[in-house]
């Protein structure tokens, strides 16, 4: 984390964070968690309510007439706290996002940029301030809650508790015990047509406002997130689109000792060292692969740390949620050092025909925050029959009995790390102009699966890896790691880590004549500059990684072939964008803008993520390149100097779209608000 970001985050939290009024031990917190997770409705005390409205951020719940019953209170310190309610009757909700991009997103699903929907039922969970407003206009009702209505309460509570992608109970507990900012509100509503909607405002999240709609089709049902945005994103400049970073820890270092057995099961211990950015803090979240089981967690003193995860409904698998909610034994404060030791095990690879197929990417160990950078010390114990390689610098390598023991160090700080294991042969390629390139490839693997493998595929892959590195060294700046390590995984995609690349198996079978394999390989290499080198602050900025890597691959293809083939590839991408999501001319829904990030892909716009973030993101760079060309000499120094400065300025940091806009304006010499407004923040299509 940069010094500038560190202190801006710290200042924000110190000013706004209210802090816990009472101190708790982990047993008290775990008891409160269970009470919130299994709330009991007070069916003996039901109230009539009418003409009441709950106003919140861009949202209003209007209770015209009906009954309301509250969940039995829990004890927060010395206060008896009512935290939720059930409403049945006639009502409606109003929702209108404060920014155009989110109103457009709402329109894709509802054909309206604001909602005014009738409801007949709602389950609410809230901060005490909202309860105080609700109890003012209530009168005791003679009609009690029926068994049928209790079943509906459980159904709506299930939607909140199981069908969303976060630890609902954990978030509610955090907001009740340590409130700050606007009051917490979470509710699930339905109507006579059985349409279900959810709204949430959670001050702990970077994007505090969330809205969902229930999606169902044969074989699939879930709460689909429609809107997600920051309360600070209030105007069309999108300067505050990323909201405010509220992470309370800065992880400095991971020390991981892991063993991988012959069945692809990992057993590991990870010591995590972090600085506390704000306080007091007692409830924190980490993330890990669902196939990994957390056995136990210990704190600095060796005491057990209580934690919670959600069970996932995965057939024949005992998988759990990515999110892990930790209940620390006591509060930690600003500038404290927190050490946590995680013990965990689980599947990280499938085994078939004696071969490992690694499916774990970067989330095989417990990680904190979004794109948080840290250093790593890694030790792996694996079967000596298999080749093992990892991110980082190899510190030691030895064989003890049947076990290969390797130790690795990852410096400077990295967002994530990974490894590869298999019956690979290591091929080393050297060139005086670039760092050594290691290729991990098994011809026998492809022969065993009957794959049609081209001749000397290790050489074909290495050729693109090395040549693209040369091109990018010239275009953007020097490759920052002492070697490049590339290995095969049983997947169709690729993934890049510091000095380390996973490439899907199809690109190891042959090199196609249309250029797709060359572009694919170069794209992953380009991530060493864009994504690994220059990070991105939030998903709104992810095109700075994927769009940049895609265009970099095209630049390599242009250098490798000729302008005609390069322009044909651009034309192909442009046609794909137009044919799949024609702006205002398609019978389907319009695509979201680049700044929508992963949320461009949904049930209404399936497949749009790669189309918009990769292809259209690349076109933004191409349009800027054309704007910067000296038409008299066809000199492109302006564009290349811009890319070099962007890389040198933000290497090892997280950049934003606004950072890139300001730099582009420096080289173009004019304001580019109009350009980014059209092509990044709205869904116009590339024209030049």
XYZ file of C-alpha atoms in Angstrom:
688
model
C 0.000 0.000 0.000
C 1.396 3.421 -0.926
C 2.133 5.987 1.772
C -0.413 8.331 0.213
C -3.148 5.699 0.222
C -2.160 4.535 3.707
C -2.689 7.917 5.290
C -5.784 8.831 3.285
C -7.434 5.594 4.381
C -6.274 6.076 7.932
C -7.569 9.640 8.112
C -10.957 8.591 6.752
C -11.324 5.780 9.262
C -10.151 7.814 12.228
C -12.647 10.544 11.389
C -15.627 8.299 10.671
C -15.113 5.113 12.631
C -17.251 5.257 15.750
C -15.556 2.320 17.442
C -17.143 -0.294 19.642
C -18.848 1.101 22.718
C -18.279 -2.169 24.579
C -15.453 -4.677 24.607
C -16.249 -8.320 23.923
C -14.443 -11.589 24.181
C -14.721 -14.072 21.327
C -17.182 -16.268 23.253
C -19.579 -13.351 23.610
C -19.237 -12.518 19.933
C -19.814 -16.117 18.870
C -22.961 -16.261 21.021
C -24.244 -13.041 19.461
C -23.456 -14.468 16.037
C -25.559 -17.572 16.691
C -28.458 -15.460 17.959
C -28.353 -13.297 14.837
C -27.905 -16.283 12.545
C -30.978 -17.995 14.001
C -33.289 -15.073 14.838
C -36.508 -15.730 16.732
C -39.588 -13.772 15.695
C -41.683 -12.439 18.572
C -45.020 -13.846 17.349
C -46.842 -12.881 20.554
C -46.369 -9.169 19.956
C -47.542 -8.088 16.531
C -48.238 -4.472 15.637
C -50.433 -2.692 13.142
C -48.540 -0.157 11.092
C -49.607 2.330 8.430
C -48.296 5.296 6.469
C -44.723 4.741 7.572
C -41.617 5.082 5.420
C -38.010 4.050 5.912
C -35.748 6.348 3.910
C -32.219 5.268 3.092
C -29.576 5.931 0.443
C -31.429 6.169 -2.925
C -34.081 3.891 -1.413
C -37.403 4.138 0.388
C -39.577 1.395 1.877
C -43.181 2.565 2.129
C -45.386 0.616 4.543
C -48.909 1.689 3.577
C -50.803 -0.717 5.826
C -50.213 -4.062 7.473
C -48.626 -5.760 10.448
C -45.087 -5.833 11.717
C -43.420 -8.209 14.178
C -39.902 -7.809 15.509
C -37.234 -10.405 16.115
C -36.483 -10.922 19.781
C -33.714 -8.575 20.920
C -30.130 -9.482 21.723
C -27.928 -7.945 24.385
C -25.318 -5.540 22.980
C -23.378 -4.339 26.003
C -25.991 -2.930 28.378
C -28.567 -2.407 25.616
C -31.351 -4.744 24.605
C -31.094 -4.358 20.834
C -33.859 -5.090 18.340
C -32.152 -5.849 15.029
C -34.858 -7.010 12.638
C -38.525 -7.303 11.727
C -41.081 -8.972 9.468
C -43.677 -6.905 7.595
C -46.828 -8.289 5.982
C -49.363 -6.114 4.193
C -49.486 -3.517 1.434
C -46.353 -1.585 0.682
C -43.866 -0.630 -1.972
C -40.237 0.212 -2.398
C -38.675 3.036 -4.409
C -35.147 2.791 -5.725
C -33.250 5.166 -7.997
C -29.440 4.973 -8.113
C -27.666 8.305 -7.839
C -25.423 7.850 -10.905
C -26.297 7.265 -14.550
C -24.157 4.156 -14.971
C -26.142 2.351 -12.278
C -29.456 3.672 -13.589
C -28.510 2.252 -16.989
C -27.718 -1.064 -15.321
C -31.132 -1.063 -13.670
C -32.684 -0.382 -17.058
C -31.084 -3.526 -18.526
C -33.089 -5.658 -16.137
C -36.271 -3.648 -15.595
C -36.496 -1.350 -18.658
C -36.638 1.575 -16.282
C -33.915 3.581 -14.586
C -35.881 3.733 -11.336
C -38.145 1.292 -9.505
C -41.509 1.657 -7.826
C -42.552 -1.889 -6.930
C -45.416 -3.148 -4.815
C -44.579 -5.610 -2.061
C -46.611 -7.751 0.311
C -43.856 -9.003 2.613
C -40.412 -8.035 3.798
C -37.810 -9.285 6.245
C -35.602 -6.477 7.520
C -32.362 -6.345 9.498
C -31.206 -2.963 10.702
C -29.304 -0.711 13.073
C -31.063 0.574 16.235
C -31.833 3.970 14.656
C -34.190 2.335 12.165
C -35.963 0.418 14.911
C -36.428 3.666 16.823
C -38.230 5.184 13.834
C -40.416 2.112 13.241
C -41.688 1.775 16.796
C -43.059 5.324 16.916
C -46.176 4.650 14.806
C -47.023 1.106 15.802
C -50.108 -0.056 17.682
C -50.607 -3.509 19.159
C -52.449 -5.814 16.756
C -54.999 -8.459 17.627
C -53.878 -10.658 14.730
C -50.911 -12.916 15.411
C -48.341 -14.264 12.989
C -49.574 -17.528 11.453
C -47.566 -20.695 10.782
C -47.869 -19.990 7.062
C -46.369 -16.543 7.560
C -43.552 -17.999 9.662
C -42.615 -20.207 6.709
C -42.461 -17.097 4.529
C -40.208 -15.426 7.088
C -37.838 -18.387 6.920
C -37.885 -18.301 3.121
C -36.969 -14.612 2.937
C -34.351 -15.031 5.640
C -32.909 -17.938 3.669
C -32.570 -15.695 0.611
C -30.499 -13.244 2.612
C -28.498 -15.794 4.543
C -27.741 -18.359 1.863
C -28.250 -16.860 -1.580
C -25.904 -13.882 -1.357
C -22.154 -13.875 -1.788
C -21.143 -12.513 1.596
C -21.314 -13.489 5.266
C -24.600 -11.768 6.075
C -24.659 -12.580 9.806
C -21.036 -11.552 10.224
C -21.707 -8.190 8.562
C -24.792 -7.597 10.704
C -22.843 -8.390 13.866
C -20.037 -6.035 12.867
C -22.488 -3.194 12.254
C -24.293 -3.756 15.551
C -21.208 -4.062 17.771
C -19.030 -1.446 16.036
C -21.292 0.911 14.087
C -20.036 3.793 11.997
C -21.390 5.918 9.183
C -24.991 5.635 8.036
C -27.155 2.994 9.752
C -27.015 -0.552 8.425
C -30.046 -1.828 6.499
C -30.629 -5.174 4.808
C -33.996 -6.364 3.583
C -35.535 -8.993 1.347
C -38.960 -8.254 -0.159
C -41.489 -10.086 -2.295
C -44.947 -9.575 -3.774
C -47.972 -11.594 -4.837
C -46.211 -12.569 -8.071
C -43.404 -14.071 -5.976
C -40.841 -11.599 -7.314
C -38.081 -11.151 -4.766
C -35.720 -8.211 -4.289
C -33.011 -7.276 -1.823
C -31.482 -3.965 -0.833
C -28.513 -3.394 1.448
C -26.593 -0.448 2.814
C -23.434 -1.436 4.686
C -20.958 1.275 5.705
C -18.159 -1.278 6.064
C -18.153 -2.044 2.350
C -16.305 0.000 -0.237
C -19.510 -0.031 -2.281
C -22.065 0.466 0.440
C -25.203 0.256 -1.730
C -26.270 -3.119 -3.191
C -29.453 -4.264 -4.933
C -30.432 -7.782 -6.064
C -33.238 -9.518 -7.922
C -34.095 -13.199 -7.599
C -33.327 -15.151 -10.762
C -34.792 -18.555 -11.539
C -34.680 -20.916 -14.461
C -34.802 -24.724 -14.557
C -31.675 -25.984 -12.831
C -30.534 -22.594 -11.558
C -31.723 -20.037 -9.034
C -29.917 -17.302 -7.129
C -30.061 -13.674 -6.057
C -28.489 -11.790 -8.954
C -26.732 -8.577 -8.047
C -27.971 -5.734 -10.230
C -26.443 -2.667 -8.577
C -23.374 -2.033 -6.467
C -21.911 1.417 -5.906
C -20.353 3.794 -3.427
C -22.393 6.393 -1.590
C -19.657 8.870 -2.563
C -20.151 8.287 -6.295
C -22.643 11.096 -6.780
C -21.982 12.758 -10.121
C -21.214 11.933 -13.737
C -17.506 12.722 -13.436
C -17.015 9.306 -11.783
C -14.087 10.695 -9.814
C -15.388 8.822 -6.760
C -16.484 5.666 -8.578
C -14.109 3.581 -6.435
C -15.486 4.916 -3.177
C -13.220 4.839 -0.143
C -10.869 2.063 0.851
C -11.988 0.825 4.269
C -9.670 -2.116 4.758
C -8.585 -2.290 8.371
C -5.461 -4.399 7.926
C -2.418 -4.213 5.689
C -0.897 -7.675 5.333
C 2.884 -7.384 5.184
C 4.076 -10.972 4.897
C 2.954 -14.576 4.458
C 5.086 -17.487 5.655
C 3.539 -20.650 4.214
C 4.592 -24.261 4.752
C 2.648 -26.666 2.550
C 2.656 -30.323 1.595
C 0.864 -31.729 -1.460
C 0.170 -35.462 -1.424
C -0.168 -37.844 -4.357
C -3.942 -37.239 -4.520
C -3.653 -33.499 -5.067
C -4.598 -32.608 -1.484
C -2.749 -29.754 0.167
C -2.053 -29.562 3.899
C -0.625 -26.272 5.030
C 0.249 -23.807 7.755
C 0.312 -20.085 6.998
C 1.600 -17.362 9.302
C 0.090 -14.016 8.306
C 1.649 -10.797 9.608
C -0.326 -7.562 9.301
C -0.375 -3.967 10.469
C -3.622 -2.564 11.830
C -4.680 0.491 9.821
C -7.573 1.547 12.060
C -9.173 0.449 15.253
C -10.533 -0.938 17.330
C -10.889 -4.078 15.181
C -12.178 -7.450 16.349
C -14.109 -8.836 13.372
C -12.137 -9.346 10.152
C -12.659 -11.304 6.939
C -10.222 -13.437 4.978
C -10.797 -15.389 1.764
C -9.782 -18.821 0.500
C -10.727 -21.400 -2.141
C -14.068 -23.151 -1.332
C -12.404 -26.582 -1.605
C -10.006 -25.682 1.223
C -11.052 -26.493 4.794
C -9.824 -24.276 7.609
C -8.869 -26.601 10.470
C -7.962 -23.966 13.031
C -6.626 -20.441 13.490
C -4.350 -19.132 16.243
C -3.490 -15.579 17.283
C -0.185 -14.002 18.386
C -0.414 -15.731 21.777
C -1.234 -19.173 20.425
C -4.896 -18.968 21.439
C -7.568 -20.409 19.192
C -9.449 -17.865 17.071
C -13.136 -18.539 16.498
C -14.244 -18.293 12.852
C -17.260 -18.888 10.626
C -17.827 -19.921 6.999
C -20.986 -20.788 5.088
C -21.625 -24.306 3.834
C -22.053 -24.440 0.067
C -24.562 -26.631 -1.730
C -22.056 -28.476 -3.915
C -22.990 -32.023 -4.928
C -20.716 -34.644 -3.324
C -18.419 -31.908 -2.005
C -18.050 -30.486 1.489
C -17.127 -27.063 0.203
C -17.561 -23.780 2.047
C -17.728 -20.101 1.155
C -14.676 -18.128 0.055
C -15.269 -15.779 2.968
C -13.937 -16.590 6.441
C -15.216 -14.427 9.299
C -12.719 -14.193 12.181
C -13.636 -13.286 15.777
C -10.401 -12.047 17.352
C -9.933 -12.721 21.061
C -9.653 -9.016 21.790
C -9.679 -5.740 19.920
C -6.588 -4.598 18.070
C -5.808 -0.953 17.505
C -4.125 1.389 15.050
C -0.420 0.572 14.603
C -0.754 -2.805 16.345
C 0.872 -5.806 14.690
C -1.449 -8.748 14.200
C -0.164 -12.272 13.636
C -2.521 -15.082 12.691
C -1.604 -18.689 11.989
C -3.965 -20.644 9.748
C -4.000 -24.446 9.535
C -5.843 -25.726 6.482
C -6.161 -28.558 3.980
C -8.076 -29.390 0.820
C -8.090 -30.159 -2.875
C -5.944 -27.948 -5.081
C -5.547 -30.346 -8.002
C -7.362 -33.214 -9.674
C -5.495 -36.455 -10.319
C -6.028 -38.502 -13.477
C -3.821 -41.106 -15.156
C -1.124 -40.364 -12.607
C -1.010 -36.653 -13.465
C -1.881 -33.552 -11.427
C -4.204 -30.951 -12.909
C -3.880 -27.846 -10.752
C -7.127 -25.872 -10.554
C -6.121 -23.622 -7.657
C -4.960 -20.255 -8.924
C -4.203 -17.525 -6.426
C -6.694 -18.366 -3.682
C -5.216 -21.550 -2.215
C -4.056 -19.701 0.933
C -5.991 -17.318 3.249
C -5.758 -13.778 1.894
C -7.040 -10.456 3.137
C -8.512 -7.550 1.228
C -8.673 -6.648 -2.435
C -5.337 -6.633 -4.261
C -3.406 -6.232 -1.011
C 0.336 -6.603 -1.666
C 2.693 -8.572 0.569
C 5.950 -10.512 0.528
C 5.986 -14.318 0.747
C 8.204 -17.102 2.049
C 6.999 -20.445 0.699
C 8.087 -23.984 1.518
C 6.568 -26.952 -0.324
C 6.893 -30.690 0.255
C 5.913 -32.757 -2.778
C 6.455 -36.218 -4.215
C 9.935 -36.365 -5.717
C 8.521 -38.092 -8.813
C 6.895 -34.823 -9.850
C 8.401 -31.577 -11.028
C 7.443 -28.629 -8.843
C 7.814 -24.921 -9.553
C 6.538 -21.763 -7.895
C 6.518 -18.004 -8.015
C 9.564 -16.316 -6.584
C 13.254 -16.989 -6.128
C 14.262 -20.586 -5.396
C 16.098 -20.467 -2.053
C 16.766 -24.162 -1.510
C 16.006 -27.555 -2.980
C 16.619 -30.976 -1.456
C 15.278 -34.510 -1.503
C 14.540 -36.328 1.742
C 13.451 -39.941 1.264
C 10.612 -39.735 -1.278
C 9.947 -36.037 -0.733
C 11.107 -33.005 -2.690
C 11.449 -29.958 -0.429
C 11.728 -26.536 -2.051
C 11.767 -23.055 -0.527
C 10.905 -19.852 -2.371
C 10.985 -16.145 -1.618
C 8.670 -13.647 -3.314
C 9.952 -10.067 -3.278
C 9.051 -7.289 -3.916
C 5.463 -7.320 -2.680
C 2.971 -9.261 -4.773
C -0.825 -9.376 -4.857
C -0.895 -13.167 -5.138
C 1.260 -16.216 -5.797
C 0.823 -19.692 -7.214
C 2.679 -22.866 -8.204
C 2.572 -25.792 -10.613
C 3.206 -29.509 -10.239
C 3.240 -32.408 -12.665
C 5.282 -34.826 -14.742
C 6.855 -31.892 -16.529
C 10.219 -31.629 -18.141
C 11.950 -28.317 -17.651
C 13.192 -26.629 -20.822
C 15.479 -23.633 -20.391
C 15.716 -21.015 -23.146
C 18.219 -18.179 -23.002
C 18.636 -15.024 -25.049
C 21.107 -12.227 -24.357
C 18.374 -9.579 -24.728
C 15.990 -10.955 -22.094
C 15.949 -12.967 -18.869
C 16.029 -16.799 -18.985
C 12.733 -18.485 -19.837
C 11.717 -21.761 -18.171
C 9.121 -23.903 -19.926
C 7.435 -26.742 -18.002
C 5.801 -29.121 -20.463
C 5.038 -32.830 -20.794
C 4.757 -34.401 -24.242
C 3.807 -37.659 -22.530
C 0.775 -36.007 -20.974
C -0.645 -35.130 -24.377
C 0.225 -38.532 -25.779
C -1.585 -40.159 -22.854
C -4.733 -38.218 -23.630
C -4.514 -38.758 -27.359
C -4.002 -35.059 -27.979
C -2.823 -33.861 -31.379
C 0.415 -32.228 -30.326
C 2.487 -30.140 -32.681
C 6.195 -30.599 -33.096
C 8.461 -29.235 -30.343
C 5.654 -27.351 -28.614
C 7.997 -26.238 -25.859
C 9.922 -24.316 -28.533
C 6.781 -22.897 -30.140
C 5.453 -21.624 -26.807
C 8.870 -20.304 -25.778
C 9.166 -18.430 -29.069
C 6.041 -16.382 -28.366
C 6.907 -15.905 -24.697
C 10.386 -14.624 -25.465
C 9.551 -12.555 -28.527
C 6.627 -10.848 -26.807
C 8.889 -10.059 -23.848
C 11.302 -8.351 -26.247
C 8.498 -6.309 -27.806
C 7.077 -5.275 -24.436
C 10.527 -4.445 -23.069
C 10.884 -1.974 -25.928
C 7.343 -0.606 -25.877
C 6.711 -0.321 -22.128
C 9.889 -0.750 -20.095
C 12.126 -3.462 -18.726
C 10.645 -6.753 -17.521
C 11.027 -6.611 -13.718
C 11.807 -10.225 -12.722
C 15.023 -12.299 -13.007
C 13.354 -15.112 -14.974
C 10.124 -16.121 -16.675
C 8.540 -19.438 -15.717
C 5.687 -20.868 -17.826
C 3.789 -24.108 -17.217
C 0.770 -25.998 -18.466
C -2.513 -26.373 -16.572
C -5.589 -28.397 -17.474
C -7.807 -25.426 -18.302
C -8.642 -23.290 -21.290
C -7.566 -20.029 -19.681
C -4.276 -18.537 -18.598
C -3.287 -16.719 -15.425
C -0.277 -14.576 -14.630
C 1.643 -14.161 -11.379
C 4.958 -12.418 -10.647
C 7.426 -13.923 -13.136
C 5.188 -16.974 -13.454
C 2.445 -17.981 -15.897
C -0.187 -20.719 -16.119
C -1.158 -21.489 -19.736
C -4.177 -23.645 -20.589
C -3.481 -27.020 -22.199
C -4.979 -26.228 -25.622
C -2.180 -23.825 -26.503
C 0.332 -26.649 -25.909
C -1.257 -28.887 -28.551
C -0.370 -26.845 -31.613
C -0.060 -23.244 -32.778
C -3.074 -22.324 -34.880
C -2.627 -20.530 -38.196
C -5.102 -17.752 -37.332
C -2.972 -16.207 -34.585
C -5.160 -16.962 -31.574
C -2.516 -19.021 -29.753
C 0.119 -16.359 -30.296
C -2.240 -13.678 -28.998
C -3.219 -15.825 -26.012
C 0.395 -16.435 -24.988
C 1.368 -12.802 -25.487
C -1.673 -11.641 -23.486
C -0.491 -13.565 -20.423
C 3.059 -12.288 -20.855
C 1.714 -8.725 -21.075
C 0.183 -9.134 -17.623
C 3.717 -8.927 -16.222
C 3.436 -5.229 -17.150
C -0.336 -4.759 -16.776
C -1.913 -6.529 -13.799
C 1.193 -7.896 -12.085
C 3.376 -4.829 -12.677
C 0.779 -2.061 -12.688
C -2.183 -3.121 -10.564
C -5.725 -1.785 -10.611
C -7.537 -0.264 -7.659
C -10.990 -1.853 -8.020
C -12.946 -3.905 -10.540
C -13.985 -0.625 -12.191
C -10.345 -0.301 -13.278
C -9.738 -3.921 -14.287
C -9.608 -2.986 -17.956
C -6.220 -1.412 -17.136
C -5.092 -5.010 -16.742
C -7.147 -7.037 -19.224
C -7.750 -4.417 -21.914
C -4.115 -3.325 -21.787
C -2.868 -6.922 -21.963
C -5.181 -7.597 -24.900
C -3.934 -4.591 -26.852
C -0.331 -5.397 -25.942
C -0.840 -8.850 -27.455
C -2.138 -7.179 -30.615
C 0.941 -4.945 -30.708
C 3.076 -8.069 -30.513
C 1.042 -9.635 -33.314
C 1.568 -6.505 -35.407
C 5.330 -6.680 -34.851
C 5.338 -10.415 -35.566
C 3.284 -10.283 -38.773
C 2.249 -7.098 -40.569
C -0.187 -4.192 -40.398
C -2.780 -5.961 -42.530
C -3.090 -8.937 -40.188
C -3.069 -6.604 -37.182
C -5.912 -4.523 -38.625
C -7.827 -7.675 -39.542
C -7.691 -8.779 -35.902
C -8.944 -5.381 -34.784
C -11.731 -5.543 -37.345
C -12.669 -8.997 -36.112
C -12.896 -7.763 -32.518
C -14.897 -4.723 -33.563
C -17.336 -6.892 -35.513
C -17.768 -9.144 -32.481
C -18.612 -6.158 -30.306
C -21.128 -4.823 -32.812
C -22.731 -8.130 -33.749
C -23.200 -9.400 -30.212
C -24.258 -6.141 -28.568
C -25.158 -3.559 -31.201
C -25.696 -0.243 -29.512
C -29.421 0.520 -29.710
C -29.895 -1.858 -32.651
C -29.921 -5.267 -31.005
C -32.945 -7.243 -29.926
C -30.945 -8.203 -26.836
C -29.962 -6.012 -23.897
C -27.312 -3.334 -24.251
C -23.920 -4.082 -22.773
C -22.633 -2.293 -19.735
C -19.682 0.100 -19.955
C -16.049 -0.842 -19.434
C -16.136 0.715 -15.970
C -18.780 -1.832 -14.935
C -16.030 -4.456 -14.812
C -17.090 -8.037 -14.128
C -20.670 -6.868 -13.651
C -21.023 -6.432 -17.426
C -21.667 -10.179 -17.493
C -25.037 -11.317 -16.163
C -28.119 -13.327 -17.013
C -29.152 -10.630 -19.483
C -25.694 -10.098 -20.950
C -23.863 -13.421 -20.749
C -20.301 -13.412 -22.077
C -20.003 -9.635 -22.047
C -17.080 -9.573 -19.623
C -14.457 -10.643 -22.170
C -16.190 -8.736 -24.954
C -16.232 -5.417 -23.094
C -13.281 -5.529 -20.682
C -10.847 -7.276 -23.037
C -11.890 -6.344 -26.585
C -13.461 -2.939 -26.087
C -10.826 -2.081 -23.480
C -8.167 -2.783 -26.106
C -10.000 -0.532 -28.551
C -9.820 2.383 -26.122
C -6.033 2.149 -26.296
C -6.146 1.815 -30.075
C -8.272 4.954 -30.394
C -5.862 6.867 -28.148
C -2.966 5.598 -30.224
C -4.602 6.924 -33.386
C -5.272 10.282 -31.737
C -1.587 10.603 -30.813
C -0.048 9.708 -34.177
C 1.844 12.509 -35.904
C 0.027 12.379 -39.235
C 2.887 14.100 -41.066
C 5.567 11.618 -40.042
C 3.386 8.756 -38.682
C 5.572 8.932 -35.577
C 4.104 7.128 -32.534
C 6.506 8.295 -29.845
C 3.740 10.090 -27.948
C 1.714 6.922 -27.454
C 4.703 4.772 -26.536
C 6.102 7.380 -24.145
C 2.712 7.573 -22.466
C 2.653 3.788 -21.963
C 6.223 3.801 -20.644
C 5.470 6.562 -18.168
C 2.304 4.827 -16.997
C 4.290 1.652 -16.350
C 7.233 3.345 -14.627
C 4.980 5.542 -12.480
C 2.576 2.868 -11.261
C 4.676 -0.298 -11.238
C 4.091 -1.967 -7.881
C 1.059 0.257 -7.252
C -2.651 0.186 -8.019
C -3.725 2.630 -10.719
C -7.190 3.983 -11.466
C -8.894 4.936 -14.694
C -8.643 8.556 -13.590
C -4.869 8.163 -13.164
C -4.605 6.940 -16.739
C -6.917 9.674 -18.037
C -4.739 12.395 -16.490
C -1.601 10.901 -18.021
C -3.245 10.550 -21.443
C -4.284 14.223 -21.297
C -0.649 15.157 -20.674
C 0.350 13.559 -23.978
C -2.713 14.493 -26.041
C -2.658 18.075 -24.796
C -6.428 18.431 -24.326
C -9.083 17.394 -21.841
C -10.231 13.820 -22.433
C -13.299 13.928 -20.209
C -15.514 13.468 -23.263
C -13.460 10.507 -24.496
C -13.524 8.560 -21.225
C -17.146 9.493 -20.617
C -18.177 7.951 -23.946
C -15.907 4.924 -24.219
C -15.223 3.908 -20.598
C -18.093 5.153 -18.450
C -20.837 4.675 -21.050
C -21.519 2.007 -23.632
C -20.671 3.737 -26.898
C -18.900 1.541 -29.426
C -15.477 2.090 -31.074
C -15.574 4.196 -34.224
C -11.955 4.963 -35.126
